Short mmCIF file of C-alpha atoms in Angstrom, two decimals:
data_model
loop_
_atom_site.label_atom_id
_atom_site.label_comp_id
_atom_site.label_asym_id
_atom_site.label_seq_id
_atom_site.Cartn_x
_atom_site.Cartn_y
_atom_site.Cartn_z
CA MET A 1 20.83 -48.74 -16.10
CA ALA A 2 23.63 -47.13 -14.11
CA ASN A 3 22.70 -44.19 -11.90
CA THR A 4 26.26 -42.94 -11.42
CA LYS A 5 26.89 -39.46 -12.80
CA ALA A 6 29.53 -39.24 -15.48
CA GLN A 7 32.75 -37.74 -14.16
CA LEU A 8 35.97 -36.62 -15.77
CA PRO A 9 37.97 -39.81 -16.41
CA VAL A 10 40.81 -39.09 -13.96
CA GLY A 11 39.42 -36.02 -12.27
CA ALA A 12 40.10 -32.49 -13.46
CA ARG A 13 43.61 -32.06 -14.82
CA LEU A 14 45.65 -28.91 -15.30
CA ALA A 15 44.98 -29.27 -19.03
CA ASP A 16 41.22 -29.10 -18.37
CA TYR A 17 41.55 -25.83 -16.46
CA LEU A 18 43.83 -24.45 -19.17
CA THR A 19 41.20 -25.39 -21.76
CA VAL A 20 38.64 -23.22 -19.99
CA GLY A 21 41.16 -20.40 -19.75
CA TYR A 22 41.86 -20.71 -23.47
CA LEU A 23 38.13 -20.44 -24.21
CA ALA A 24 38.06 -17.22 -22.18
CA MET A 25 41.06 -15.89 -24.12
CA ARG A 26 39.53 -16.63 -27.52
CA CYS A 27 36.09 -15.40 -26.47
CA PRO A 28 36.92 -12.63 -23.96
CA ILE A 29 34.73 -12.10 -20.91
CA GLY A 30 34.27 -8.45 -21.91
CA LYS A 31 32.82 -9.48 -25.27
CA VAL A 32 30.52 -12.02 -23.60
CA ARG A 33 29.19 -9.42 -21.15
CA GLU A 34 28.77 -6.86 -23.94
CA THR A 35 26.73 -9.34 -26.00
CA LEU A 36 24.54 -10.23 -23.03
CA ALA A 37 23.96 -6.54 -22.32
CA GLN A 38 22.98 -5.85 -25.94
CA GLN A 39 20.29 -8.49 -25.65
CA GLY A 40 19.15 -7.38 -22.19
CA LEU A 41 20.38 -10.59 -20.57
CA GLU A 42 23.15 -9.40 -18.26
CA SER A 43 22.98 -10.85 -14.75
CA GLN A 44 21.24 -8.54 -12.30
CA ARG A 45 22.85 -10.32 -9.38
CA ARG A 46 26.23 -12.06 -9.22
CA ARG A 47 24.98 -14.86 -7.02
CA GLY A 48 24.04 -18.35 -8.15
CA LEU A 49 25.00 -18.87 -11.79
CA PRO A 50 25.95 -15.62 -13.59
CA HIS A 51 24.96 -15.56 -17.25
CA ASP A 52 28.51 -14.90 -18.46
CA VAL A 53 29.70 -18.04 -16.65
CA LEU A 54 26.81 -19.94 -18.24
CA ILE A 55 28.08 -19.01 -21.73
CA TYR A 56 31.43 -20.66 -21.01
CA PHE A 57 29.61 -23.65 -19.52
CA VAL A 58 27.75 -24.19 -22.82
CA LEU A 59 31.02 -23.91 -24.76
CA ALA A 60 32.68 -26.40 -22.44
CA MET A 61 29.80 -28.88 -22.84
CA VAL A 62 30.85 -29.33 -26.46
CA LEU A 63 34.30 -30.46 -25.30
CA TYR A 64 32.96 -32.60 -22.43
CA ALA A 65 29.78 -33.96 -23.99
CA ASN A 66 29.76 -37.17 -21.94
CA VAL A 67 30.40 -35.56 -18.54
CA ALA A 68 27.65 -34.60 -16.07
CA TYR A 69 26.42 -30.98 -16.10
CA GLU A 70 27.52 -30.35 -12.53
CA GLU A 71 31.01 -31.67 -13.20
CA VAL A 72 31.44 -29.48 -16.29
CA LEU A 73 30.21 -26.43 -14.38
CA ARG A 74 32.65 -27.10 -11.54
CA LEU A 75 35.47 -27.29 -14.08
CA VAL A 76 34.36 -24.02 -15.71
CA ILE A 77 34.12 -22.20 -12.40
CA GLU A 78 37.57 -23.33 -11.29
CA GLY A 79 39.03 -22.56 -14.71
CA LEU A 80 37.58 -19.02 -14.71
CA ARG A 81 38.46 -18.23 -11.11
CA PRO A 82 42.02 -17.02 -11.92
CA LEU A 83 40.57 -14.66 -14.55
CA LEU A 84 37.51 -13.40 -12.68
CA GLY A 85 38.56 -13.75 -9.06
CA GLU A 86 35.84 -14.57 -6.57
CA GLU A 87 33.26 -12.22 -8.10
CA GLY A 88 30.14 -14.28 -8.66
CA LEU A 89 32.08 -17.56 -8.33
CA THR A 90 31.69 -18.19 -4.63
CA GLN A 91 29.18 -20.99 -5.15
CA ALA A 92 30.98 -23.91 -6.77
CA THR A 93 27.92 -26.19 -6.62
CA VAL A 94 24.78 -25.51 -8.63
CA SER A 95 22.09 -28.13 -9.23
CA LYS A 96 21.29 -29.52 -12.67
CA GLY A 97 17.82 -27.95 -12.42
CA ALA A 98 19.30 -24.52 -11.75
CA ILE A 99 21.59 -24.91 -14.75
CA SER A 100 18.65 -25.79 -17.01
CA GLN A 101 16.61 -22.84 -15.74
CA ALA A 102 19.51 -20.45 -16.37
CA ARG A 103 19.98 -21.81 -19.90
CA GLY A 104 16.27 -21.28 -20.55
CA ARG A 105 16.48 -17.65 -19.41
CA VAL A 106 19.53 -16.88 -21.55
CA GLY A 107 18.44 -18.81 -24.64
CA ALA A 108 20.41 -19.25 -27.85
CA GLY A 109 20.58 -15.57 -28.90
CA PRO A 110 23.86 -14.59 -27.20
CA LEU A 111 25.61 -17.77 -28.35
CA LYS A 112 24.48 -17.21 -31.93
CA ALA A 113 25.65 -13.59 -31.83
CA LEU A 114 29.03 -14.56 -30.39
CA TYR A 115 29.47 -17.28 -33.00
CA GLN A 116 28.69 -14.95 -35.88
CA GLU A 117 31.12 -12.31 -34.62
CA GLN A 118 33.92 -14.48 -33.24
CA VAL A 119 34.12 -17.42 -35.66
CA GLN A 120 35.66 -15.98 -38.82
CA PRO A 121 38.31 -17.13 -41.32
CA HIS A 122 41.63 -16.53 -39.58
CA GLY A 123 44.33 -18.66 -41.20
CA PRO A 124 47.64 -16.82 -41.77
CA ALA A 125 49.00 -16.39 -45.28
CA GLU A 126 51.98 -18.67 -44.61
CA MET A 127 49.81 -21.61 -43.51
CA PRO A 128 49.47 -24.38 -46.14
CA GLY A 129 46.03 -24.61 -47.72
CA VAL A 130 44.80 -21.20 -46.61
CA PHE A 131 45.45 -19.15 -49.77
CA TYR A 132 45.77 -19.74 -53.50
CA ARG A 133 47.00 -16.86 -55.67
CA GLY A 134 46.02 -14.36 -53.02
CA LEU A 135 42.53 -15.77 -52.47
CA ARG A 136 41.41 -17.41 -49.23
CA ILE A 137 40.27 -20.97 -49.98
CA MET A 138 36.83 -21.75 -48.56
CA ALA A 139 34.54 -24.76 -49.03
CA ILE A 140 30.75 -25.00 -48.76
CA ASP A 141 29.52 -28.27 -47.28
CA GLY A 142 26.75 -29.67 -45.11
CA SER A 143 26.14 -32.33 -42.50
CA THR A 144 23.63 -33.44 -39.85
CA LEU A 145 23.66 -33.63 -36.06
CA ASP A 146 21.59 -35.74 -33.65
CA MET A 147 19.50 -33.59 -31.32
CA PRO A 148 18.08 -34.55 -27.88
CA ASP A 149 14.84 -36.49 -28.24
CA GLU A 150 12.55 -33.73 -27.00
CA ALA A 151 9.22 -32.51 -28.34
CA ALA A 152 10.50 -29.04 -29.29
CA ASN A 153 13.43 -30.51 -31.25
CA ALA A 154 11.16 -33.04 -32.97
CA GLU A 155 8.79 -30.27 -34.05
CA CYS A 156 11.58 -27.98 -35.26
CA TYR A 157 13.95 -30.43 -36.95
CA GLY A 158 11.99 -33.63 -37.53
CA TYR A 159 13.10 -37.25 -37.66
CA PRO A 160 14.86 -38.76 -40.66
CA PRO A 161 13.01 -41.68 -42.27
CA SER A 162 14.07 -45.22 -41.48
CA SER A 163 13.32 -48.64 -42.96
CA ARG A 164 11.60 -49.48 -39.66
CA GLY A 165 9.83 -46.21 -38.98
CA ALA A 166 11.34 -42.99 -37.62
CA SER A 167 14.87 -42.83 -36.24
CA ALA A 168 15.59 -42.50 -32.53
CA PHE A 169 16.61 -38.84 -32.49
CA PRO A 170 15.60 -35.65 -34.31
CA LYS A 171 18.26 -34.47 -36.73
CA LEU A 172 19.43 -30.96 -37.46
CA ARG A 173 20.80 -30.26 -40.92
CA PHE A 174 23.36 -27.50 -41.36
CA VAL A 175 25.52 -25.97 -44.05
CA ALA A 176 28.70 -24.04 -43.32
CA MET A 177 31.62 -22.46 -45.12
CA ALA A 178 34.87 -24.06 -43.97
CA GLU A 179 38.25 -22.38 -44.19
CA CYS A 180 40.26 -25.12 -45.91
CA GLY A 181 43.58 -24.44 -44.21
CA THR A 182 42.29 -24.36 -40.62
CA HIS A 183 39.03 -26.37 -41.02
CA THR A 184 37.18 -23.61 -39.15
CA LEU A 185 33.41 -23.83 -39.78
CA CYS A 186 32.17 -20.30 -40.41
CA TYR A 187 28.72 -18.84 -41.10
CA ALA A 188 26.90 -22.11 -40.27
CA GLU A 189 23.18 -22.10 -41.08
CA PRO A 190 20.98 -24.70 -39.32
CA GLY A 191 17.63 -25.99 -40.46
CA PRO A 192 15.24 -28.96 -40.30
CA TYR A 193 16.38 -32.32 -41.58
CA ASP A 194 14.15 -32.23 -44.66
CA GLN A 195 15.45 -28.84 -45.84
CA GLY A 196 17.80 -29.07 -48.81
CA GLU A 197 21.47 -28.19 -48.40
CA ARG A 198 21.36 -25.84 -51.38
CA ASP A 199 18.57 -23.82 -49.75
CA LEU A 200 20.59 -23.47 -46.55
CA ALA A 201 23.69 -22.62 -48.56
CA LEU A 202 22.08 -19.48 -50.02
CA SER A 203 22.45 -17.55 -46.74
CA VAL A 204 25.89 -19.07 -46.11
CA MET A 205 27.14 -18.00 -49.53
CA ALA A 206 26.01 -14.43 -48.82
CA HIS A 207 29.10 -14.12 -46.57
CA ALA A 208 31.50 -14.77 -49.47
CA ASP A 209 33.38 -11.88 -51.05
CA SER A 210 36.03 -11.06 -53.64
CA SER A 211 38.84 -12.14 -51.29
CA MET A 212 37.75 -15.81 -51.50
CA LEU A 213 37.96 -18.83 -53.75
CA VAL A 214 34.87 -20.89 -52.82
CA THR A 215 34.72 -24.60 -53.63
CA ALA A 216 31.71 -26.92 -53.43
CA ASP A 217 30.74 -30.50 -54.24
CA ARG A 218 28.40 -31.43 -57.08
CA GLY A 219 25.27 -31.46 -54.88
CA PHE A 220 25.46 -27.68 -54.63
CA TYR A 221 25.57 -26.97 -58.34
CA GLY A 222 22.53 -25.37 -59.91
CA TYR A 223 22.19 -22.46 -62.29
CA ALA A 224 20.36 -20.26 -59.75
CA PHE A 225 22.84 -21.01 -56.97
CA TRP A 226 25.82 -20.44 -59.29
CA LYS A 227 24.40 -17.06 -60.35
CA HIS A 228 23.71 -16.14 -56.71
CA SER A 229 27.27 -17.10 -55.78
CA LEU A 230 28.81 -15.11 -58.64
CA ALA A 231 27.08 -11.97 -57.36
CA THR A 232 29.19 -12.12 -54.17
CA GLY A 233 32.36 -11.39 -56.17
CA ALA A 234 34.05 -14.62 -55.05
CA ARG A 235 35.84 -16.92 -57.47
CA LEU A 236 34.02 -20.27 -57.72
CA LEU A 237 35.19 -23.84 -58.21
CA PHE A 238 32.44 -26.51 -58.10
CA ARG A 239 32.55 -30.20 -58.82
CA LEU A 240 29.92 -31.13 -61.39
CA SER A 241 27.72 -34.13 -62.14
CA SER A 242 28.45 -35.92 -65.41
CA VAL A 243 24.85 -35.46 -66.59
CA VAL A 244 25.13 -31.66 -66.91
CA ARG A 245 25.48 -30.70 -70.55
CA LEU A 246 28.65 -28.66 -71.17
CA PRO A 247 29.67 -28.58 -74.85
CA ARG A 248 33.27 -27.67 -75.67
CA GLU A 249 33.02 -24.16 -77.07
CA GLU A 250 36.69 -23.19 -76.86
CA VAL A 251 39.56 -25.47 -75.84
CA LEU A 252 42.31 -23.74 -73.85
CA PRO A 253 46.05 -24.55 -74.00
CA ASP A 254 46.04 -26.37 -70.64
CA GLY A 255 43.34 -28.82 -71.80
CA SER A 256 40.43 -27.16 -70.02
CA TYR A 257 37.69 -25.59 -72.11
CA LEU A 258 35.08 -22.85 -72.04
CA SER A 259 31.37 -23.59 -72.06
CA THR A 260 28.09 -21.89 -71.17
CA ILE A 261 25.48 -22.87 -68.60
CA TYR A 262 21.79 -22.00 -68.96
CA PRO A 263 18.76 -22.08 -66.65
CA SER A 264 16.97 -24.63 -68.90
CA SER A 265 17.11 -26.47 -72.21
CA ALA A 266 14.72 -23.91 -73.71
CA ASP A 267 17.07 -21.09 -72.69
CA ARG A 268 20.01 -22.97 -74.20
CA LYS A 269 18.10 -23.39 -77.44
CA LYS A 270 17.34 -19.66 -77.57
CA GLN A 271 20.86 -18.73 -76.36
CA ARG A 272 19.58 -16.53 -73.50
CA TYR A 273 20.66 -16.02 -69.88
CA GLY A 274 23.89 -17.92 -70.47
CA ILE A 275 26.83 -17.75 -68.05
CA ARG A 276 30.32 -18.49 -69.31
CA VAL A 277 32.28 -21.08 -67.30
CA ARG A 278 35.56 -22.93 -67.55
CA VAL A 279 35.46 -26.73 -67.38
CA ILE A 280 38.31 -28.86 -66.03
CA GLU A 281 38.22 -32.62 -66.60
CA TYR A 282 40.52 -35.07 -64.86
CA THR A 283 40.86 -38.75 -64.00
CA LEU A 284 42.13 -40.51 -60.89
CA LYS A 285 44.95 -42.84 -61.88
CA GLY A 286 45.41 -46.26 -60.35
CA ILE A 287 41.72 -47.27 -60.12
CA PRO A 288 41.39 -50.93 -61.21
CA ASP A 289 39.33 -51.55 -64.37
CA ALA A 290 38.08 -47.97 -64.61
CA GLU A 291 39.30 -44.42 -64.68
CA PRO A 292 36.17 -42.24 -64.36
CA VAL A 293 36.29 -38.69 -65.61
CA TYR A 294 35.56 -35.98 -63.03
CA ARG A 295 34.52 -32.47 -63.97
CA LEU A 296 34.97 -29.12 -62.27
CA ILE A 297 33.57 -25.79 -63.38
CA THR A 298 35.09 -22.50 -62.37
CA SER A 299 34.36 -18.82 -62.84
CA TRP A 300 38.13 -18.35 -63.30
CA LEU A 301 38.15 -17.88 -67.07
CA ASP A 302 41.62 -16.37 -67.46
CA PRO A 303 44.76 -18.60 -67.24
CA ILE A 304 45.25 -20.13 -63.78
#
């Protein structure tokens, strides 16, 4: 196994320093210090590794995931120097152990707070895919991420099952609301691997409002989740499994039709707790030997 520390491929370039400067522009140093102060984590001394510099170091690690800690920190320090001057940046070399200790003291709280406040839908109206009929187009979806193979991560997130035992790394599951035009992942909610995406999506959907059109794949459909989502005031457009019963109650001029969803078959039989929806069916042309029918349901009952 090689013992050489990973370095930037061709050394630090001007573009790398500009990247750090851009991070500081999008997440201003004043906001970082304010967030640290609110959580009682501002640096008492400006020697060693100031906590505000550490925040930018963690952000930069996402962009330079395969580069050694010390190399990323050196890049961050040099990139911030034109913005911060020499205050607290006189030491350009900090050991990996010191970095880990500083990260432990700061924790995840400030980063979570900055994410929740800074990462918001931001696409301009003239950008393709951002708006439809005055509504901002958002999409609920989920994914997983490998986490470092450490005891705390294993206990919190768990290992996904494998045909030959457990997998090599713990996995974090998350659900986020993506702005379709910019692909910005907003309001992300993390959880253990075995937690269902629909459960995580409940807190994500709480951020929706009447300015949005929220789309989701068929795995997110359920009566309870649909009702919860409607309460936000957002317009909804979900893809639907073919097994969900949706009788044609009223066919509309454009070929779509109105139907009613119920919590259970018993509720459907007794005609209680129904929610009116609009169903859109379509096929994908050009598929050899088959043209499956796909279904969407929407809360948009009036003509689109």
